[in-house]
mmCIF file of C-alpha atoms in Angstrom:
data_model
loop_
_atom_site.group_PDB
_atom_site.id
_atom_site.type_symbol
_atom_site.label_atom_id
_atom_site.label_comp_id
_atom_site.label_asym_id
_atom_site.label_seq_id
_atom_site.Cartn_x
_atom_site.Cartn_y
_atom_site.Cartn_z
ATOM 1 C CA UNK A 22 124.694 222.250 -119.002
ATOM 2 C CA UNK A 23 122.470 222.247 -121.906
ATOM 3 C CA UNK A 24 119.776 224.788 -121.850
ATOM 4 C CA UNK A 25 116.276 222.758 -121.724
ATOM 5 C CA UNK A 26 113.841 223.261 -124.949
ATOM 6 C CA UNK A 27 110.680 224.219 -125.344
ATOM 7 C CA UNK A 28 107.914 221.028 -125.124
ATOM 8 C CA UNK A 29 106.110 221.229 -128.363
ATOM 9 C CA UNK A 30 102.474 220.435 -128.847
ATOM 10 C CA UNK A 31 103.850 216.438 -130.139
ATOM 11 C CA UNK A 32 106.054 216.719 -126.749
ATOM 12 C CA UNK A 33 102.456 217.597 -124.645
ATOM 13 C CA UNK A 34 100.787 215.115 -126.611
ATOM 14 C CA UNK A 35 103.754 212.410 -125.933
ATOM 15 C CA UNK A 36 103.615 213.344 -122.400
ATOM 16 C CA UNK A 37 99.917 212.659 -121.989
ATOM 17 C CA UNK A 38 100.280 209.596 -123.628
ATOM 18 C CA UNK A 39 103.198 208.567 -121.516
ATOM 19 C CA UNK A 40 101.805 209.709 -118.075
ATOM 20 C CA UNK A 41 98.621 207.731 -118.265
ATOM 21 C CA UNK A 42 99.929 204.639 -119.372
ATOM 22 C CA UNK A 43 102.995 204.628 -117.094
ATOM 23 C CA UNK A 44 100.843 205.353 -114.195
ATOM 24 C CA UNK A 45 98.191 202.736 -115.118
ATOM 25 C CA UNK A 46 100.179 199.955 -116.415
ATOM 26 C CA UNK A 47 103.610 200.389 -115.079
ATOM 27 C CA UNK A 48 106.542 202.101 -116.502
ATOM 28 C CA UNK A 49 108.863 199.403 -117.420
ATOM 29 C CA UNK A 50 105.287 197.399 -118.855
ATOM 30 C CA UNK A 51 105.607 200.398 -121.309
ATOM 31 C CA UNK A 52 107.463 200.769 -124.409
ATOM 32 C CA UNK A 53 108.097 203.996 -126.343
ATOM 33 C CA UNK A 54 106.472 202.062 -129.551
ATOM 34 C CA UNK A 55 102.855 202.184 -127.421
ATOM 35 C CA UNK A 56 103.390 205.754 -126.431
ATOM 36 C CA UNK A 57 104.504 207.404 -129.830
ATOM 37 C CA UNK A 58 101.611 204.881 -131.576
ATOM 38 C CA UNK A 59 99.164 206.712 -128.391
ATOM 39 C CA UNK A 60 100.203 210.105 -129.139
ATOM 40 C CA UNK A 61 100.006 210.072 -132.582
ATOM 41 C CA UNK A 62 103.706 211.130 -134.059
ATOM 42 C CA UNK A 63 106.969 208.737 -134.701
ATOM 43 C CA UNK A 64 109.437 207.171 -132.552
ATOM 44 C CA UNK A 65 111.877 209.748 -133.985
ATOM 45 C CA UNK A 66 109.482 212.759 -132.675
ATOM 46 C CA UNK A 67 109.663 211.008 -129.341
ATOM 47 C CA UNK A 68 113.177 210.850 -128.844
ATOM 48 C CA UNK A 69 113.959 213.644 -130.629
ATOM 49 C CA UNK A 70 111.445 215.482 -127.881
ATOM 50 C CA UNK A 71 113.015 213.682 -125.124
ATOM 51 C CA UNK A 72 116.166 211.844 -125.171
ATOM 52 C CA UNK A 73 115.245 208.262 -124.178
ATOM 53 C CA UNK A 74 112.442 206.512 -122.036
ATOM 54 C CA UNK A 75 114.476 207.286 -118.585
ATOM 55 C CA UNK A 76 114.489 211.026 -119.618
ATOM 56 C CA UNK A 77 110.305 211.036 -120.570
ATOM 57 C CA UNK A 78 109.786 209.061 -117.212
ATOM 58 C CA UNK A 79 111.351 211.595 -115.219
ATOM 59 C CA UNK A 80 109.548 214.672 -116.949
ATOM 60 C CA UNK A 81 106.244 212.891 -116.329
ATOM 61 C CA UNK A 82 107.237 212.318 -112.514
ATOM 62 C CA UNK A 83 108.812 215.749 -112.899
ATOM 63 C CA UNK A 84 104.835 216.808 -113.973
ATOM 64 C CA UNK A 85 103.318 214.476 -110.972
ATOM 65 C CA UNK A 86 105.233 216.163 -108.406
ATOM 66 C CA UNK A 87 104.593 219.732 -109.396
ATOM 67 C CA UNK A 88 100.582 219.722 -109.657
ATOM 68 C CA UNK A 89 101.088 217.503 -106.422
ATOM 69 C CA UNK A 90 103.234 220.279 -104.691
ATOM 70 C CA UNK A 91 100.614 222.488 -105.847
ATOM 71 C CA UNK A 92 97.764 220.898 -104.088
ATOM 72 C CA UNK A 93 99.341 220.684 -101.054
ATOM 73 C CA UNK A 94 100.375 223.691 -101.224
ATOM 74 C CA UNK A 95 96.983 225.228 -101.141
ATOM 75 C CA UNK A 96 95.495 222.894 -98.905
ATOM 76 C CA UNK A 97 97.943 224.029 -96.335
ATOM 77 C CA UNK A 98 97.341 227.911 -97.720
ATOM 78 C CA UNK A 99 94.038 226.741 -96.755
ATOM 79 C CA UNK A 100 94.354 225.933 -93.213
ATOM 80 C CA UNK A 101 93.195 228.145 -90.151
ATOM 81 C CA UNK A 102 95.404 227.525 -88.032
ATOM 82 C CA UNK A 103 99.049 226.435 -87.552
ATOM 83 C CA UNK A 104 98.281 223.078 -86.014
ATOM 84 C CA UNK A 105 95.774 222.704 -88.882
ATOM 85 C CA UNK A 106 97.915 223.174 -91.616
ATOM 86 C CA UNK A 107 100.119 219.779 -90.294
ATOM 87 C CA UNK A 108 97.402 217.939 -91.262
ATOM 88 C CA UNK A 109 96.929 219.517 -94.712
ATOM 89 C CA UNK A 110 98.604 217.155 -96.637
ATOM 90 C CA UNK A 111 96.343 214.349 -95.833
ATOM 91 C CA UNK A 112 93.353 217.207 -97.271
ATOM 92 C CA UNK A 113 95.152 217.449 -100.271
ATOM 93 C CA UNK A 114 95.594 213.743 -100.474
ATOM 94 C CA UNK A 115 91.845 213.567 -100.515
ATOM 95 C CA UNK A 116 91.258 215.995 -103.276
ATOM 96 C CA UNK A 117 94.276 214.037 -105.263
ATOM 97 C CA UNK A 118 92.572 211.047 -104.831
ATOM 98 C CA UNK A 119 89.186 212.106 -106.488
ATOM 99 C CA UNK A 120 91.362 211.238 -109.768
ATOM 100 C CA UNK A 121 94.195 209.226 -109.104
ATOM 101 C CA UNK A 122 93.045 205.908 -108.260
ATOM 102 C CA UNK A 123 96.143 203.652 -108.897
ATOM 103 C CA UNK A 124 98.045 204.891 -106.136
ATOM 104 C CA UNK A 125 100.989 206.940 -105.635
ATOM 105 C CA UNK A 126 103.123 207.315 -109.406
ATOM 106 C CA UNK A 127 106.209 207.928 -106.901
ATOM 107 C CA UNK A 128 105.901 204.723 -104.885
ATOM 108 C CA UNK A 129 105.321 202.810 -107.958
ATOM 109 C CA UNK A 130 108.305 204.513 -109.921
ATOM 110 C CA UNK A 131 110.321 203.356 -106.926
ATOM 111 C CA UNK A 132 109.429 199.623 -106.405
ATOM 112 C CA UNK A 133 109.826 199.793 -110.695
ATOM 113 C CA UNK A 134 113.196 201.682 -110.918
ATOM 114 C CA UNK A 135 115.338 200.815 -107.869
ATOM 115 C CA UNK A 136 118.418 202.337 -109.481
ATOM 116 C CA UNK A 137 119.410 205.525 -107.121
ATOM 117 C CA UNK A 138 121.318 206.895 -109.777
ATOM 118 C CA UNK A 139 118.200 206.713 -111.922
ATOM 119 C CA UNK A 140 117.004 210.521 -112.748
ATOM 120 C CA UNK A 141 113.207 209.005 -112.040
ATOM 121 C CA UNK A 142 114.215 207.576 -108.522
ATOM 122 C CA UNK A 143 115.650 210.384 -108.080
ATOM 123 C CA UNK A 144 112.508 212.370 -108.478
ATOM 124 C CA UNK A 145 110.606 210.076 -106.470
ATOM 125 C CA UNK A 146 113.121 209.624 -103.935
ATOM 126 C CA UNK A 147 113.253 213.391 -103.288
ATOM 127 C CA UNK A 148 109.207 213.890 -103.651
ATOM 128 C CA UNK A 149 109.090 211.801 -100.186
ATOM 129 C CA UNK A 150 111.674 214.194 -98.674
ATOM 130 C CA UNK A 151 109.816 216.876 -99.925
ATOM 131 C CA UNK A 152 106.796 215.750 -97.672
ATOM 132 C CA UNK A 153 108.638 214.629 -94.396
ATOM 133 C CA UNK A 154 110.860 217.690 -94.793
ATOM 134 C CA UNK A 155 107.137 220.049 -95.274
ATOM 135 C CA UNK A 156 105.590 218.036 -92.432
ATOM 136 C CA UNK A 157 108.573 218.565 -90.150
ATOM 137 C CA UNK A 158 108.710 222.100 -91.037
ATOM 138 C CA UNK A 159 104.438 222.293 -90.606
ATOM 139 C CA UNK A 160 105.002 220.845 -87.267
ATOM 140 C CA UNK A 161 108.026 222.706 -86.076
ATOM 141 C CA UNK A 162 105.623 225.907 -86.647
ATOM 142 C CA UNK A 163 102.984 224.548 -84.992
ATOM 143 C CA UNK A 164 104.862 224.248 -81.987
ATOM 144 C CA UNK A 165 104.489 220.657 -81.881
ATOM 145 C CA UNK A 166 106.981 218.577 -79.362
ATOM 146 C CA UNK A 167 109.541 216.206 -81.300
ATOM 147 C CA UNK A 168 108.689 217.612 -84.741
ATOM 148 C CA UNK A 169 110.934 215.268 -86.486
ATOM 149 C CA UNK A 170 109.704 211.964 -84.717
ATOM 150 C CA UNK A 171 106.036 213.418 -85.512
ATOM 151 C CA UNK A 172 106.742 214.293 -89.064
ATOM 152 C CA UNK A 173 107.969 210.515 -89.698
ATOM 153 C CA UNK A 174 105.240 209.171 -87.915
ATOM 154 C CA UNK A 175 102.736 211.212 -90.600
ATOM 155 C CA UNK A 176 104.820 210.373 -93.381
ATOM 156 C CA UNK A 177 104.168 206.873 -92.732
ATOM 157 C CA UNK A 178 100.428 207.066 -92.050
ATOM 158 C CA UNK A 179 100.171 209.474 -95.171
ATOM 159 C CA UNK A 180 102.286 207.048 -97.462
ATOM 160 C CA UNK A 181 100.104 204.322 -95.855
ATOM 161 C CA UNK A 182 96.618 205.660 -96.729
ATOM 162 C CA UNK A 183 98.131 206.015 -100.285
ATOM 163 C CA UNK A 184 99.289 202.418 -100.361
ATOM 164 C CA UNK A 185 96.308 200.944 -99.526
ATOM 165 C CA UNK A 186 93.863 203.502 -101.864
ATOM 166 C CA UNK A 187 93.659 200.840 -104.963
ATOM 167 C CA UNK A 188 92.316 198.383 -102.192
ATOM 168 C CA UNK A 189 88.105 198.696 -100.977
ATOM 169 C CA UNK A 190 89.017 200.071 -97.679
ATOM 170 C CA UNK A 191 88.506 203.475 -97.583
ATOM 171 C CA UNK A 192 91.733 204.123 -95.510
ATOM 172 C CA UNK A 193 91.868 207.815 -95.714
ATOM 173 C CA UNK A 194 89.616 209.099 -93.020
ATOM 174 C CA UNK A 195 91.212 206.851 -90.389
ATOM 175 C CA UNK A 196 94.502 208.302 -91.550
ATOM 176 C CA UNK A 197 93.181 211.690 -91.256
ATOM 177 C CA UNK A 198 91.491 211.235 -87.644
ATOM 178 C CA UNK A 199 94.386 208.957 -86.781
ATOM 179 C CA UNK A 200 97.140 212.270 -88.064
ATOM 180 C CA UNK A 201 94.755 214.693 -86.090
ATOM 181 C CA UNK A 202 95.136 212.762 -82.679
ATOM 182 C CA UNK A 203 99.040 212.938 -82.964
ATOM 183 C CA UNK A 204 99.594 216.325 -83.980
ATOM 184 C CA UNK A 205 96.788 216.878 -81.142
ATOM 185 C CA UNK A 206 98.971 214.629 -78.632
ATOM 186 C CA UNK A 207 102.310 216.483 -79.766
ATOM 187 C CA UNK A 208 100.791 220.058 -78.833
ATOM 188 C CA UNK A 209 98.872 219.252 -75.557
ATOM 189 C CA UNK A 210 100.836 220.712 -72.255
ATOM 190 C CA UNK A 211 102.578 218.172 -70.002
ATOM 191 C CA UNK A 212 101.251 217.867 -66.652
#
């Protein structure tokens, strides 16, 4: 395996360019002619940087997932209680959401690349795992009945909210209240 190099300040600038136009006009709308012409250095700086387009898509949704990890991660650091932190995720989808508008870069890398052998989809693929696996894992410590029948069931209502965020109807809050009353139903004592 071939040891990964340093990103030099053209590579940051490339990647900037690259991760705000593929997330606001679509990555296959986007050619590497745009991005190298946005970021200011040659085709030849591009690829010699990165490889190929598939390679600079996946570093950007490499980039996504990380500072997204990252915000969950502290909303959930954040929480008081167990049963609170199952819910965190739809927190940190608020604070996401303050500046990223266009909905989720890993549901739109999907619909866009539906290759599974695609690094990219790959990355996205495994970015939803990533948050069923945490919510099933939040839930399981929370002491929550059927935690992996509840952790689908907020996947879906999380992935939801995000779906419909481009759209004027202000989904998240319901999806929050809506994620509160099942954890709340999963942890309530049978009578």
């Amino acid at each position: 395996m071939q040891e990964a190099r340093p990103i030099t300040s053209a590579g940051r600038r490339i990647l900037a360019a690259a991760e705000e136009l593929f997330y606001n006009r679509g990555i296959t709308a986007v050619g590497v002619d745009l991005i190298a012409e946005r970021s200011g250095v040659t085709k030849r700086t591009l690829y010699n940087q990165f490889g190929s387009k598939d390679h600079l898509v996946a570093t950007y949704l490499t980039g996504r997932d990380q500072r997204w990890r990252s915000v969950v991660r502290a909303a959930v650091d954040a929480s008081n209680t167990p049963t609170e932190a199952v819910t965190a995720p739809f927190e940190a989808l608020r604070t996401w959401s303050e500046t990223n508008t266009r909905g989720c870069a890993f549901i739109n890398a999907l619909a866009e690349i539906p290759d599974p052998s695609h690094p990219a989809h790959r990355i996205a693929a495994n970015q939803k795992l990533w948050l069923l696996n945490l919510f099933k894992e939040l839930a399981t410590t929370a002491g929550c009945s059927h935690p992996a029948t509840l952790a689908t069931q907020l996947l879906l209502l999380h992935e939801g909210a995000v779906a419909t965020q481009p759209l004027p109807l202000d989904s998240l809050p319901e999806s929050i209240d809506l994620a509160r009353v099942l954890v709340q139903a999963s942890t309530s004592p049978r009578h």
